[in-house]
mmCIF file of C-alpha atoms and ligand atoms in Angstrom:
data_model
loop_
_atom_site.group_PDB
_atom_site.id
_atom_site.type_symbol
_atom_site.label_atom_id
_atom_site.label_comp_id
_atom_site.label_asym_id
_atom_site.label_seq_id
_atom_site.Cartn_x
_atom_site.Cartn_y
_atom_site.Cartn_z
ATOM 1 C CA UNK A 1476 -20.290 3.043 12.333
ATOM 2 C CA UNK A 1477 -19.326 6.286 10.786
ATOM 3 C CA UNK A 1478 -19.839 5.666 7.072
ATOM 4 C CA UNK A 1479 -23.244 6.534 5.701
ATOM 5 C CA UNK A 1480 -23.659 3.689 3.222
ATOM 6 C CA UNK A 1481 -26.369 3.903 0.569
ATOM 7 C CA UNK A 1482 -27.566 0.530 -0.658
ATOM 8 C CA UNK A 1483 -28.891 -0.130 -4.146
ATOM 9 C CA UNK A 1484 -29.602 -3.853 -4.377
ATOM 10 C CA UNK A 1485 -28.657 -5.648 -7.574
ATOM 11 C CA UNK A 1486 -31.501 -5.877 -10.076
ATOM 12 C CA UNK A 1487 -30.053 -9.146 -11.368
ATOM 13 C CA UNK A 1488 -28.839 -11.202 -8.425
ATOM 14 C CA UNK A 1489 -27.836 -14.793 -9.116
ATOM 15 C CA UNK A 1490 -30.648 -17.272 -8.475
ATOM 16 C CA UNK A 1491 -30.478 -19.548 -5.425
ATOM 17 C CA UNK A 1492 -29.756 -22.432 -7.794
ATOM 18 C CA UNK A 1493 -26.862 -20.555 -9.428
ATOM 19 C CA UNK A 1494 -25.355 -19.656 -6.046
ATOM 20 C CA UNK A 1495 -25.725 -23.247 -4.858
ATOM 21 C CA UNK A 1496 -23.955 -24.517 -7.961
ATOM 22 C CA UNK A 1497 -21.071 -22.061 -7.518
ATOM 23 C CA UNK A 1498 -20.716 -22.844 -3.793
ATOM 24 C CA UNK A 1499 -20.554 -26.537 -4.622
ATOM 25 C CA UNK A 1500 -17.154 -25.965 -6.202
ATOM 26 C CA UNK A 1501 -16.123 -22.312 -5.840
ATOM 27 C CA UNK A 1502 -12.423 -22.608 -6.704
ATOM 28 C CA UNK A 1503 -10.582 -19.378 -5.939
ATOM 29 C CA UNK A 1504 -11.107 -15.871 -7.245
ATOM 30 C CA UNK A 1505 -13.258 -16.606 -10.259
ATOM 31 C CA UNK A 1506 -16.814 -16.116 -8.975
ATOM 32 C CA UNK A 1507 -17.999 -12.887 -7.369
ATOM 33 C CA UNK A 1508 -21.015 -12.059 -5.241
ATOM 34 C CA UNK A 1509 -23.969 -9.900 -6.310
ATOM 35 C CA UNK A 1510 -22.675 -6.645 -4.812
ATOM 36 C CA UNK A 1511 -19.608 -4.490 -4.239
ATOM 37 C CA UNK A 1512 -18.770 -1.676 -1.843
ATOM 38 C CA UNK A 1513 -17.295 1.645 -3.017
ATOM 39 C CA UNK A 1514 -16.272 4.858 -1.246
ATOM 40 C CA UNK A 1515 -14.284 7.736 -2.711
ATOM 41 C CA UNK A 1516 -11.808 10.240 -1.354
ATOM 42 C CA UNK A 1517 -10.738 13.724 -2.340
ATOM 43 C CA UNK A 1518 -8.694 16.180 -0.268
ATOM 44 C CA UNK A 1519 -11.700 18.532 -0.109
ATOM 45 C CA UNK A 1520 -14.408 16.078 0.854
ATOM 46 C CA UNK A 1521 -12.461 13.298 2.570
ATOM 47 C CA UNK A 1522 -14.170 9.895 2.262
ATOM 48 C CA UNK A 1523 -17.599 10.316 0.727
ATOM 49 C CA UNK A 1524 -20.323 8.662 -1.328
ATOM 50 C CA UNK A 1525 -20.126 5.264 0.390
ATOM 51 C CA UNK A 1526 -22.338 2.834 -1.469
ATOM 52 C CA UNK A 1527 -23.176 -0.776 -2.082
ATOM 53 C CA UNK A 1528 -24.265 -1.447 -5.642
ATOM 54 C CA UNK A 1529 -24.537 -4.370 -8.047
ATOM 55 C CA UNK A 1530 -21.167 -6.030 -8.757
ATOM 56 C CA UNK A 1531 -19.918 -4.933 -12.135
ATOM 57 C CA UNK A 1532 -17.106 -3.491 -14.257
ATOM 58 C CA UNK A 1533 -15.568 -0.078 -13.573
ATOM 59 C CA UNK A 1534 -15.181 2.550 -16.249
ATOM 60 C CA UNK A 1535 -11.714 4.044 -15.981
ATOM 61 C CA UNK A 1536 -10.086 6.875 -17.879
ATOM 62 C CA UNK A 1537 -6.968 5.513 -19.632
ATOM 63 C CA UNK A 1538 -4.945 8.076 -17.670
ATOM 64 C CA UNK A 1539 -6.110 6.713 -14.294
ATOM 65 C CA UNK A 1540 -3.003 6.996 -12.145
ATOM 66 C CA UNK A 1541 -3.000 3.483 -10.670
ATOM 67 C CA UNK A 1542 -2.627 1.996 -14.165
ATOM 68 C CA UNK A 1543 0.636 3.876 -14.619
ATOM 69 C CA UNK A 1544 2.245 4.272 -11.212
ATOM 70 C CA UNK A 1545 0.716 1.422 -9.172
ATOM 71 C CA UNK A 1546 -0.392 3.577 -6.238
ATOM 72 C CA UNK A 1547 -2.618 0.999 -4.584
ATOM 73 C CA UNK A 1548 -2.890 -1.315 -1.607
ATOM 74 C CA UNK A 1549 -5.110 -4.247 -0.790
ATOM 75 C CA UNK A 1550 -6.138 -6.687 1.896
ATOM 76 C CA UNK A 1551 -7.156 -10.335 1.991
ATOM 77 C CA UNK A 1552 -9.464 -11.813 4.611
ATOM 78 C CA UNK A 1553 -12.344 -14.264 4.911
ATOM 79 C CA UNK A 1554 -15.840 -14.673 6.323
ATOM 80 C CA UNK A 1555 -16.529 -18.066 7.904
ATOM 81 C CA UNK A 1556 -19.869 -19.707 8.590
ATOM 82 C CA UNK A 1557 -20.267 -21.517 11.903
ATOM 83 C CA UNK A 1558 -22.422 -24.556 12.584
ATOM 84 C CA UNK A 1559 -25.259 -22.411 14.029
ATOM 85 C CA UNK A 1560 -25.467 -20.419 10.785
ATOM 86 C CA UNK A 1561 -23.705 -17.318 12.157
ATOM 87 C CA UNK A 1562 -21.004 -15.609 10.075
ATOM 88 C CA UNK A 1563 -17.689 -14.335 11.428
ATOM 89 C CA UNK A 1564 -14.498 -12.604 10.313
ATOM 90 C CA UNK A 1565 -11.026 -13.289 11.756
ATOM 91 C CA UNK A 1566 -9.199 -10.330 13.341
ATOM 92 C CA UNK A 1567 -10.663 -7.769 10.888
ATOM 93 C CA UNK A 1568 -9.171 -4.810 12.768
ATOM 94 C CA UNK A 1569 -5.713 -6.277 12.100
ATOM 95 C CA UNK A 1570 -6.423 -6.091 8.371
ATOM 96 C CA UNK A 1571 -7.715 -2.547 8.833
ATOM 97 C CA UNK A 1572 -4.590 -1.477 10.736
ATOM 98 C CA UNK A 1573 -2.345 -3.094 8.156
ATOM 99 C CA UNK A 1574 -4.141 -1.273 5.342
ATOM 100 C CA UNK A 1575 -3.531 1.929 7.281
ATOM 101 C CA UNK A 1576 0.202 1.141 7.334
ATOM 102 C CA UNK A 1577 0.157 0.198 3.638
ATOM 103 C CA UNK A 1578 -1.683 3.444 2.850
ATOM 104 C CA UNK A 1579 0.989 5.403 4.660
ATOM 105 C CA UNK A 1580 3.748 3.734 2.621
ATOM 106 C CA UNK A 1581 1.880 4.249 -0.661
ATOM 107 C CA UNK A 1582 0.953 7.878 0.140
ATOM 108 C CA UNK A 1583 -2.725 6.945 0.060
ATOM 109 C CA UNK A 1584 -5.292 8.502 2.402
ATOM 110 C CA UNK A 1585 -6.122 6.728 5.660
ATOM 111 C CA UNK A 1586 -9.408 4.909 5.936
ATOM 112 C CA UNK A 1587 -10.161 4.607 9.647
ATOM 113 C CA UNK A 1588 -10.229 0.999 10.887
ATOM 114 C CA UNK A 1589 -13.874 1.265 12.056
ATOM 115 C CA UNK A 1590 -14.864 2.403 8.560
ATOM 116 C CA UNK A 1591 -12.853 -0.389 6.944
ATOM 117 C CA UNK A 1592 -14.520 -3.034 9.098
ATOM 118 C CA UNK A 1593 -17.953 -1.456 8.627
ATOM 119 C CA UNK A 1594 -17.528 -1.539 4.823
ATOM 120 C CA UNK A 1595 -16.325 -5.148 4.746
ATOM 121 C CA UNK A 1596 -19.065 -6.366 7.050
ATOM 122 C CA UNK A 1597 -21.817 -4.426 5.246
ATOM 123 C CA UNK A 1598 -20.900 -6.309 2.064
ATOM 124 C CA UNK A 1599 -20.828 -9.650 3.899
ATOM 125 C CA UNK A 1600 -24.235 -8.886 5.326
ATOM 126 C CA UNK A 1601 -25.930 -8.108 2.020
ATOM 127 C CA UNK A 1602 -24.233 -11.066 0.301
ATOM 128 C CA UNK A 1603 -24.507 -13.453 3.249
ATOM 129 C CA UNK A 1604 -26.087 -16.226 1.171
ATOM 130 C CA UNK A 1605 -22.692 -16.431 -0.574
ATOM 131 C CA UNK A 1606 -20.899 -17.539 2.624
ATOM 132 C CA UNK A 1607 -20.516 -21.309 2.149
ATOM 133 C CA UNK A 1608 -21.950 -23.814 4.600
ATOM 134 C CA UNK A 1609 -20.187 -24.818 7.820
ATOM 135 C CA UNK A 1610 -18.411 -28.134 8.011
ATOM 136 C CA UNK A 1611 -16.115 -27.658 5.049
ATOM 137 C CA UNK A 1612 -13.051 -25.478 4.650
ATOM 138 C CA UNK A 1613 -14.923 -23.171 2.300
ATOM 139 C CA UNK A 1614 -15.258 -19.471 3.044
ATOM 140 C CA UNK A 1615 -16.153 -16.138 1.489
ATOM 141 C CA UNK A 1616 -12.875 -14.465 0.513
ATOM 142 C CA UNK A 1617 -12.961 -10.684 0.957
ATOM 143 C CA UNK A 1618 -10.816 -8.317 -1.027
ATOM 144 C CA UNK A 1619 -10.714 -4.704 0.180
ATOM 145 C CA UNK A 1620 -8.516 -2.499 -2.043
ATOM 146 C CA UNK A 1621 -7.652 1.156 -2.475
ATOM 147 C CA UNK A 1622 -6.288 2.782 -5.597
ATOM 148 C CA UNK A 1623 -5.351 6.089 -7.214
ATOM 149 C CA UNK A 1624 -8.403 6.785 -9.355
ATOM 150 C CA UNK A 1625 -7.489 10.288 -10.502
ATOM 151 C CA UNK A 1626 -7.003 10.685 -14.264
ATOM 152 C CA UNK A 1627 -3.629 12.431 -14.262
ATOM 153 C CA UNK A 1628 -0.223 11.462 -15.618
ATOM 154 C CA UNK A 1629 1.856 13.678 -13.361
ATOM 155 C CA UNK A 1630 3.782 11.874 -10.659
ATOM 156 C CA UNK A 1631 2.393 12.756 -7.232
ATOM 157 C CA UNK A 1632 -0.075 11.169 -4.787
ATOM 158 C CA UNK A 1633 -3.510 11.074 -6.414
ATOM 159 C CA UNK A 1634 -6.164 13.565 -5.395
ATOM 160 C CA UNK A 1635 -8.905 11.135 -6.159
ATOM 161 C CA UNK A 1636 -8.745 7.737 -4.467
ATOM 162 C CA UNK A 1637 -11.253 4.886 -4.453
ATOM 163 C CA UNK A 1638 -11.643 2.171 -1.825
ATOM 164 C CA UNK A 1639 -13.669 -0.893 -2.720
ATOM 165 C CA UNK A 1640 -14.538 -4.289 -1.297
ATOM 166 C CA UNK A 1641 -15.439 -7.287 -3.428
ATOM 167 C CA UNK A 1642 -16.175 -10.836 -2.267
ATOM 168 C CA UNK A 1643 -15.525 -14.203 -3.855
ATOM 169 C CA UNK A 1644 -16.472 -17.630 -2.494
ATOM 170 C CA UNK A 1645 -13.408 -19.795 -1.947
ATOM 171 C CA UNK A 1646 -13.110 -23.563 -1.847
ATOM 172 C CA UNK A 1647 -10.754 -25.429 0.415
ATOM 173 C CA UNK A 1648 -7.212 -24.479 -0.619
ATOM 174 C CA UNK A 1649 -6.270 -28.127 -0.659
ATOM 175 C CA UNK A 1650 -8.448 -30.285 -2.828
ATOM 176 C CA UNK A 1651 -7.467 -33.890 -2.394
ATOM 177 C CA UNK A 1652 -5.603 -33.568 0.898
ATOM 178 C CA UNK A 1653 -2.775 -31.439 2.215
ATOM 179 C CA UNK A 1654 0.418 -31.971 0.241
ATOM 180 C CA UNK A 1655 3.810 -30.531 1.252
ATOM 181 C CA UNK A 1656 5.153 -27.817 -1.064
ATOM 182 C CA UNK A 1657 8.405 -27.915 -2.965
ATOM 183 C CA UNK A 1658 10.061 -24.498 -2.861
ATOM 184 C CA UNK A 1659 12.517 -22.879 -5.241
ATOM 185 C CA UNK A 1660 15.174 -20.614 -3.756
ATOM 186 C CA UNK A 1661 15.731 -17.701 -6.104
ATOM 187 C CA UNK A 1662 19.158 -16.106 -5.979
ATOM 188 C CA UNK A 1663 18.495 -13.762 -8.884
ATOM 189 C CA UNK A 1664 15.394 -11.918 -7.669
ATOM 190 C CA UNK A 1665 14.505 -10.245 -4.380
ATOM 191 C CA UNK A 1666 11.112 -8.983 -3.276
ATOM 192 C CA UNK A 1667 11.969 -5.973 -1.119
ATOM 193 C CA UNK A 1668 14.926 -3.946 0.056
ATOM 194 C CA UNK A 1669 15.563 -1.692 3.037
ATOM 195 C CA UNK A 1670 13.248 1.291 2.803
ATOM 196 C CA UNK A 1671 11.203 -0.431 0.094
ATOM 197 C CA UNK A 1672 7.617 -1.618 0.172
ATOM 198 C CA UNK A 1673 8.126 -5.138 1.515
ATOM 199 C CA UNK A 1674 5.909 -4.592 4.542
ATOM 200 C CA UNK A 1675 3.081 -3.017 2.524
ATOM 201 C CA UNK A 1676 0.382 -5.153 0.969
ATOM 202 C CA UNK A 1677 0.548 -3.650 -2.489
ATOM 203 C CA UNK A 1678 0.223 -4.992 -6.002
ATOM 204 C CA UNK A 1679 3.732 -3.880 -6.943
ATOM 205 C CA UNK A 1680 5.234 -6.507 -4.657
ATOM 206 C CA UNK A 1681 3.241 -9.158 -6.464
ATOM 207 C CA UNK A 1682 4.168 -7.798 -9.894
ATOM 208 C CA UNK A 1683 7.846 -8.062 -8.983
ATOM 209 C CA UNK A 1684 7.438 -11.614 -7.651
ATOM 210 C CA UNK A 1685 5.815 -13.117 -10.742
ATOM 211 C CA UNK A 1686 8.934 -13.717 -12.816
ATOM 212 C CA UNK A 1687 10.581 -15.456 -9.847
ATOM 213 C CA UNK A 1688 7.450 -17.561 -9.392
ATOM 214 C CA UNK A 1689 7.639 -18.478 -13.098
ATOM 215 C CA UNK A 1690 11.229 -19.564 -12.553
ATOM 216 C CA UNK A 1691 10.087 -21.745 -9.640
ATOM 217 C CA UNK A 1692 7.435 -23.420 -11.779
ATOM 218 C CA UNK A 1693 9.961 -23.975 -14.580
ATOM 219 C CA UNK A 1694 12.167 -25.712 -12.007
ATOM 220 C CA UNK A 1695 9.322 -28.044 -11.116
ATOM 221 C CA UNK A 1696 8.591 -26.303 -7.806
ATOM 222 C CA UNK A 1697 5.330 -24.958 -6.368
ATOM 223 C CA UNK A 1698 6.455 -21.607 -4.987
ATOM 224 C CA UNK A 1699 9.451 -19.324 -4.792
ATOM 225 C CA UNK A 1700 11.270 -18.329 -1.600
ATOM 226 C CA UNK A 1701 13.011 -14.962 -1.399
ATOM 227 C CA UNK A 1702 16.156 -13.987 0.497
ATOM 228 C CA UNK A 1703 16.955 -10.516 1.826
ATOM 229 C CA UNK A 1704 18.105 -8.007 -0.784
ATOM 230 C CA UNK A 1705 21.161 -6.721 1.067
ATOM 231 C CA UNK A 1706 23.165 -9.855 1.781
ATOM 232 C CA UNK A 1707 21.225 -12.556 -0.024
ATOM 233 C CA UNK A 1708 21.534 -14.610 3.147
ATOM 234 C CA UNK A 1709 18.396 -14.365 5.240
ATOM 235 C CA UNK A 1710 15.080 -16.010 4.526
ATOM 236 C CA UNK A 1711 12.285 -13.522 3.912
ATOM 237 C CA UNK A 1712 9.087 -15.192 2.731
ATOM 238 C CA UNK A 1713 7.276 -16.704 -0.243
ATOM 239 C CA UNK A 1714 5.425 -14.626 -2.842
ATOM 240 C CA UNK A 1715 2.385 -14.423 -0.573
ATOM 241 C CA UNK A 1716 3.043 -16.489 2.563
ATOM 242 C CA UNK A 1717 5.238 -16.193 5.660
ATOM 243 C CA UNK A 1718 7.584 -18.955 6.846
ATOM 244 C CA UNK A 1719 8.058 -21.024 10.008
ATOM 245 C CA UNK A 1720 10.793 -23.460 11.061
ATOM 246 C CA UNK A 1721 10.211 -26.028 13.812
ATOM 247 C CA UNK A 1722 13.093 -27.540 15.791
ATOM 248 C CA UNK A 1723 13.018 -30.987 17.350
ATOM 249 C CA UNK A 1724 13.427 -29.422 20.816
ATOM 250 C CA UNK A 1725 10.143 -27.512 20.383
ATOM 251 C CA UNK A 1726 11.581 -24.128 19.413
ATOM 252 C CA UNK A 1727 9.933 -22.331 16.502
ATOM 253 C CA UNK A 1728 11.602 -19.654 14.382
ATOM 254 C CA UNK A 1729 9.983 -17.177 12.012
ATOM 255 C CA UNK A 1730 11.844 -14.418 10.117
ATOM 256 C CA UNK A 1731 11.615 -11.016 11.785
ATOM 257 C CA UNK A 1732 9.508 -8.236 10.305
ATOM 258 C CA UNK A 1733 10.890 -5.221 8.464
ATOM 259 C CA UNK A 1734 10.990 -6.104 4.794
ATOM 260 C CA UNK A 1735 8.449 -8.940 4.946
ATOM 261 C CA UNK A 1736 4.682 -8.634 4.963
ATOM 262 C CA UNK A 1737 3.373 -8.782 8.525
ATOM 263 C CA UNK A 1738 0.973 -11.669 8.089
ATOM 264 C CA UNK A 1739 -2.009 -11.885 10.405
ATOM 265 C CA UNK A 1740 -1.770 -15.676 10.267
ATOM 266 C CA UNK A 1741 1.922 -15.354 11.169
ATOM 267 C CA UNK A 1742 1.124 -13.266 14.241
ATOM 268 C CA UNK A 1743 -1.755 -15.559 15.275
ATOM 269 C CA UNK A 1744 0.682 -18.506 15.189
ATOM 270 C CA UNK A 1745 3.150 -16.641 17.412
ATOM 271 C CA UNK A 1746 0.401 -16.320 20.055
ATOM 272 C CA UNK A 1747 -1.011 -19.784 19.556
ATOM 273 C CA UNK A 1748 2.336 -21.605 19.625
ATOM 274 C CA UNK A 1749 3.354 -19.581 22.690
ATOM 275 C CA UNK A 1750 0.192 -20.686 24.455
ATOM 276 C CA UNK A 1751 0.980 -24.279 23.457
ATOM 277 C CA UNK A 1752 4.257 -23.925 25.359
ATOM 278 C CA UNK A 1753 6.632 -23.405 22.430
ATOM 279 C CA UNK A 1754 9.423 -20.884 22.469
ATOM 280 C CA UNK A 1755 8.823 -18.668 19.435
ATOM 281 C CA UNK A 1756 11.773 -16.707 18.051
ATOM 282 C CA UNK A 1757 11.318 -13.825 15.633
ATOM 283 C CA UNK A 1758 14.751 -13.185 14.213
ATOM 284 C CA UNK A 1759 16.965 -13.214 11.177
ATOM 285 C CA UNK A 1760 17.084 -16.774 9.897
ATOM 286 C CA UNK A 1761 19.762 -17.632 7.364
ATOM 287 C CA UNK A 1762 19.447 -19.947 4.425
ATOM 288 C CA UNK A 1763 22.386 -21.935 5.852
ATOM 289 C CA UNK A 1764 20.471 -22.523 9.088
ATOM 290 C CA UNK A 1765 17.620 -23.865 7.000
ATOM 291 C CA UNK A 1766 19.765 -26.138 4.830
ATOM 292 C CA UNK A 1767 21.968 -27.393 7.667
ATOM 293 C CA UNK A 1768 19.069 -27.741 10.112
ATOM 294 C CA UNK A 1769 17.013 -29.890 7.773
ATOM 295 C CA UNK A 1770 20.064 -31.911 6.677
ATOM 296 C CA UNK A 1771 21.082 -32.640 10.286
ATOM 297 C CA UNK A 1772 17.522 -33.376 11.382
ATOM 298 C CA UNK A 1773 17.533 -30.532 13.933
ATOM 299 C CA UNK A 1774 14.743 -28.854 12.002
ATOM 300 C CA UNK A 1775 11.874 -31.294 11.971
ATOM 301 C CA UNK A 1776 9.147 -29.288 10.228
ATOM 302 C CA UNK A 1777 8.933 -26.324 7.878
ATOM 303 C CA UNK A 1778 5.684 -24.600 6.975
ATOM 304 C CA UNK A 1779 4.292 -21.497 5.303
ATOM 305 C CA UNK A 1780 1.204 -19.548 6.361
ATOM 306 C CA UNK A 1781 -1.301 -17.030 5.073
ATOM 307 C CA UNK A 1782 -5.042 -16.396 4.962
ATOM 308 C CA UNK A 1783 -5.683 -18.405 1.785
ATOM 309 C CA UNK A 1784 -4.086 -21.712 2.801
ATOM 310 C CA UNK A 1785 -3.893 -21.066 6.586
ATOM 311 C CA UNK A 1786 -0.847 -23.342 7.046
ATOM 312 C CA UNK A 1787 0.938 -25.289 4.295
ATOM 313 C CA UNK A 1788 3.691 -27.831 4.991
ATOM 314 C CA UNK A 1789 6.970 -27.474 3.098
ATOM 315 C CA UNK A 1790 8.562 -30.717 1.925
ATOM 316 C CA UNK A 1791 11.642 -29.859 -0.112
ATOM 317 C CA UNK A 1792 13.797 -26.795 -0.746
ATOM 318 C CA UNK A 1793 15.584 -26.713 -4.117
ATOM 319 C CA UNK A 1794 18.168 -24.306 -5.457
ATOM 320 C CA UNK A 1795 20.537 -24.095 -8.371
ATOM 321 C CA UNK A 1796 22.751 -27.088 -7.667
ATOM 322 C CA UNK A 1797 21.036 -28.898 -4.835
ATOM 323 C CA UNK A 1798 18.120 -29.654 -2.617
ATOM 324 C CA UNK A 1799 17.341 -30.538 0.972
ATOM 325 C CA UNK A 1800 14.389 -32.183 2.709
ATOM 326 C CA UNK A 1801 12.022 -34.765 1.377
ATOM 327 C CA UNK A 1802 9.015 -34.634 3.682
ATOM 328 C CA UNK A 1803 5.968 -36.134 2.016
ATOM 329 C CA UNK A 1804 3.755 -35.998 5.106
ATOM 330 C CA UNK A 1805 2.611 -33.031 7.150
ATOM 331 C CA UNK A 1806 4.499 -32.805 10.465
ATOM 332 C CA UNK A 1807 2.622 -33.130 13.773
ATOM 333 C CA UNK A 1808 3.061 -29.523 14.936
ATOM 334 C CA UNK A 1809 2.169 -28.168 11.494
ATOM 335 C CA UNK A 1810 -1.003 -30.263 11.638
ATOM 336 C CA UNK A 1811 -1.841 -29.190 15.183
ATOM 337 C CA UNK A 1812 -1.340 -25.472 14.514
ATOM 338 C CA UNK A 1813 -3.307 -25.648 11.300
ATOM 339 C CA UNK A 1814 -6.177 -27.542 12.916
ATOM 340 C CA UNK A 1815 -6.306 -25.196 15.919
ATOM 341 C CA UNK A 1816 -6.524 -22.111 13.703
ATOM 342 C CA UNK A 1817 -9.138 -23.609 11.412
ATOM 343 C CA UNK A 1818 -11.190 -24.795 14.391
ATOM 344 C CA UNK A 1819 -11.157 -21.307 15.914
ATOM 345 C CA UNK A 1820 -12.117 -19.750 12.572
ATOM 346 C CA UNK A 1821 -15.046 -22.131 12.110
ATOM 347 C CA UNK A 1822 -16.176 -21.904 15.731
ATOM 348 C CA UNK A 1823 -15.325 -25.484 16.632
ATOM 349 C CA UNK A 1824 -12.861 -24.462 19.319
ATOM 350 C CA UNK A 1825 -13.241 -21.752 21.979
ATOM 351 C CA UNK A 1826 -11.838 -18.431 20.793
ATOM 352 C CA UNK A 1827 -9.645 -17.814 23.830
ATOM 353 C CA UNK A 1828 -7.707 -15.082 22.010
ATOM 354 C CA UNK A 1829 -10.740 -12.962 21.065
ATOM 355 C CA UNK A 1830 -9.880 -13.196 17.371
ATOM 356 C CA UNK A 1831 -13.343 -13.734 15.922
ATOM 357 C CA UNK A 1832 -15.696 -10.874 15.022
ATOM 358 C CA UNK A 1833 -19.366 -11.690 14.591
ATOM 359 C CA UNK A 1834 -21.013 -10.233 11.474
ATOM 360 C CA UNK A 1835 -24.355 -12.043 11.431
HETATM 361 C C1 PLP B 1086 -1.003 -11.245 2.511
HETATM 362 C C2 PLP B 1086 0.407 -11.739 2.509
HETATM 363 C C3 PLP B 1086 0.881 -12.676 3.437
HETATM 364 C C4 PLP B 1086 -0.004 -13.376 4.440
HETATM 365 O O1 PLP B 1086 -0.670 -12.515 5.302
HETATM 366 P P1 PLP B 1086 -1.980 -12.984 6.066
HETATM 367 O O2 PLP B 1086 -2.426 -11.768 6.774
HETATM 368 O O3 PLP B 1086 -1.572 -14.066 6.983
HETATM 369 O O4 PLP B 1086 -2.930 -13.460 5.024
HETATM 370 C C5 PLP B 1086 2.227 -13.007 3.408
HETATM 371 N N1 PLP B 1086 3.061 -12.460 2.496
HETATM 372 C C6 PLP B 1086 2.632 -11.572 1.576
HETATM 373 C C7 PLP B 1086 3.603 -11.005 0.607
HETATM 374 C C8 PLP B 1086 1.296 -11.183 1.553
HETATM 375 O O5 PLP B 1086 0.887 -10.300 0.629
#
């Protein structure tokens, strides 16, 4: 604990009845807790003025650098309530280390992992009544983010940077049961090239994915899948989820890192599936392997993963001129991996990997 956090409680917190009503049906990303965390950085003072205050709008100069040049990075994680009332995060130091890597790529200052975790957990603590009850797949979604807050239109790394954490209760990703996704293969757009920002969790990657996602929706699909920028041959990932391919012989393949985002769910599955006795391959995986493997029946399950949905089955892949796969049910390994992860997160299964971090 190295940040000296001043706390000014909200003068207008939501009533218990209002919180209860929101937690009944939180949706995703529309309701926010009573407080927010802020800390600022300058080259002279380093990180300073750490504070928790009432949640509310920011006042930004129109010249604030992030609005023009997108120098920012963010994280996504959750707090889970267990049956005994305790509250936990999942591998928070992994998020902290990833933000450090993103910061490096975006020329942002480094926030030390202990400080990152301290900030996130201080907010969870003060807003703990916003962590939904155990026994559902609800959680408190946590959004740490860092941005260039200097008012300056010159192009260089900002000399004033702000790191914040906000929290938003999240309902189960799947309302009405888990349904396999239909994916659209874009051949026009890519998400990241060699030397680009593909491995950084930064808003720019999302901005560049939106038009491809729109194309997917227009094609009647749920999400877009990107191929590598150099050859247009290897599967990268979805707009915000990593991919897995399961073979009938028990092998599992996931695209190698480099230009994809290094998902914490992705890496947890590598460990978990290994422990379950599966051979997990991290390698280049071509779109032809996908199409041919599903068509021949060699590939028996395809799924995507990320913090929000944990694990989502993939039913069909469509592209301009064809489609493959027609799964309407979630495959057995997809189900088992999903259930194991969720059970660890909600404390219903022993945490043999040491992934959970107790907050309260
Ligand atoms: C955050 C993210 C993921 C998933 O990462 P998790 O740590 O598992 O939540 C995958 N792809 C992209 C592009 C992301 O931004």
